[in-house]
Amino acid sequence: TTAIYRQASHGTTFRSRAEIAGFLAGYELLEPGLVDVIAWRPDQDAGPDLLGGDVARYSLLGAVGRRE
């Protein structure tokens, strides 16, 4: 995967869950928190997950937080 991104027109930086969580310090994370993006499917009637729930194939974490 890293080799593919090296050839892309835009770079990327791979970060661990802990590193990403550090960026979110001071925010109240909304449910479901910092999770694999497949967990962010608010519409339960949206149909099947095309990757069969295999979160390893997504390689992407997501979160929504708020700060007061």
Short mmCIF file of N, CA and C in Angstrom, two decimals, residues 18-46:
data_model
loop_
_atom_site.label_atom_id
_atom_site.label_comp_id
_atom_site.label_asym_id
_atom_site.label_seq_id
_atom_site.Cartn_x
_atom_site.Cartn_y
_atom_site.Cartn_z
N ALA A 18 -3.08 5.82 17.94
CA ALA A 18 -2.65 6.68 19.04
C ALA A 18 -2.27 8.08 18.53
N GLU A 19 -1.59 8.14 17.41
CA GLU A 19 -1.21 9.44 16.84
C GLU A 19 -2.46 10.25 16.45
N ILE A 20 -3.42 9.59 15.84
CA ILE A 20 -4.65 10.27 15.45
C ILE A 20 -5.41 10.74 16.69
N ALA A 21 -5.49 9.89 17.69
CA ALA A 21 -6.17 10.25 18.94
C ALA A 21 -5.52 11.49 19.55
N GLY A 22 -4.23 11.64 19.41
CA GLY A 22 -3.53 12.82 19.93
C GLY A 22 -4.03 14.11 19.28
N PHE A 23 -4.38 14.07 18.01
CA PHE A 23 -4.92 15.25 17.32
C PHE A 23 -6.30 15.62 17.87
N LEU A 24 -6.97 14.67 18.47
CA LEU A 24 -8.34 14.88 18.95
C LEU A 24 -8.39 15.24 20.42
N ALA A 25 -7.25 15.36 21.06
CA ALA A 25 -7.21 15.73 22.48
C ALA A 25 -7.92 17.06 22.68
N GLY A 26 -8.78 17.13 23.70
CA GLY A 26 -9.52 18.34 23.98
C GLY A 26 -10.89 18.39 23.33
N TYR A 27 -11.19 17.40 22.49
CA TYR A 27 -12.50 17.32 21.85
C TYR A 27 -13.34 16.24 22.51
N GLU A 28 -14.62 16.48 22.58
CA GLU A 28 -15.55 15.44 23.01
C GLU A 28 -15.92 14.66 21.77
N LEU A 29 -15.54 13.39 21.71
CA LEU A 29 -15.83 12.59 20.53
C LEU A 29 -17.28 12.11 20.56
N LEU A 30 -17.96 12.29 19.45
CA LEU A 30 -19.33 11.81 19.33
C LEU A 30 -19.29 10.33 18.98
N GLU A 31 -20.37 9.64 19.27
CA GLU A 31 -20.45 8.20 18.97
C GLU A 31 -20.34 7.99 17.47
N PRO A 32 -19.62 7.00 17.04
CA PRO A 32 -19.03 5.92 17.82
C PRO A 32 -17.58 6.15 18.24
N GLY A 33 -17.09 7.38 18.18
CA GLY A 33 -15.71 7.67 18.58
C GLY A 33 -14.74 7.49 17.42
N LEU A 34 -13.49 7.26 17.73
CA LEU A 34 -12.46 7.03 16.72
C LEU A 34 -12.52 5.57 16.31
N VAL A 35 -13.07 5.31 15.15
CA VAL A 35 -13.32 3.95 14.70
C VAL A 35 -12.99 3.80 13.22
N ASP A 36 -12.94 2.56 12.77
CA ASP A 36 -12.80 2.30 11.34
C ASP A 36 -14.00 2.93 10.63
N VAL A 37 -13.77 3.53 9.46
CA VAL A 37 -14.84 4.28 8.79
C VAL A 37 -16.07 3.44 8.49
N ILE A 38 -15.95 2.15 8.40
CA ILE A 38 -17.12 1.31 8.13
C ILE A 38 -18.14 1.43 9.25
N ALA A 39 -17.71 1.82 10.46
CA ALA A 39 -18.64 1.99 11.57
C ALA A 39 -19.49 3.25 11.43
N TRP A 40 -19.12 4.12 10.51
CA TRP A 40 -19.87 5.36 10.27
C TRP A 40 -20.88 5.13 9.17
N ARG A 41 -21.90 4.38 9.46
CA ARG A 41 -22.98 4.12 8.50
C ARG A 41 -24.30 4.41 9.20
N PRO A 42 -24.67 5.70 9.29
CA PRO A 42 -25.88 6.05 10.04
C PRO A 42 -27.17 5.50 9.45
N ASP A 43 -27.19 5.23 8.15
CA ASP A 43 -28.39 4.71 7.49
C ASP A 43 -28.30 3.19 7.44
N GLN A 44 -28.99 2.54 8.35
CA GLN A 44 -28.94 1.08 8.41
C GLN A 44 -29.56 0.42 7.17
N ASP A 45 -30.34 1.16 6.40
CA ASP A 45 -30.96 0.64 5.19
C ASP A 45 -30.13 0.95 3.94
N ALA A 46 -28.88 1.35 4.13
CA ALA A 46 -28.03 1.77 3.02
C ALA A 46 -27.58 0.61 2.14
#
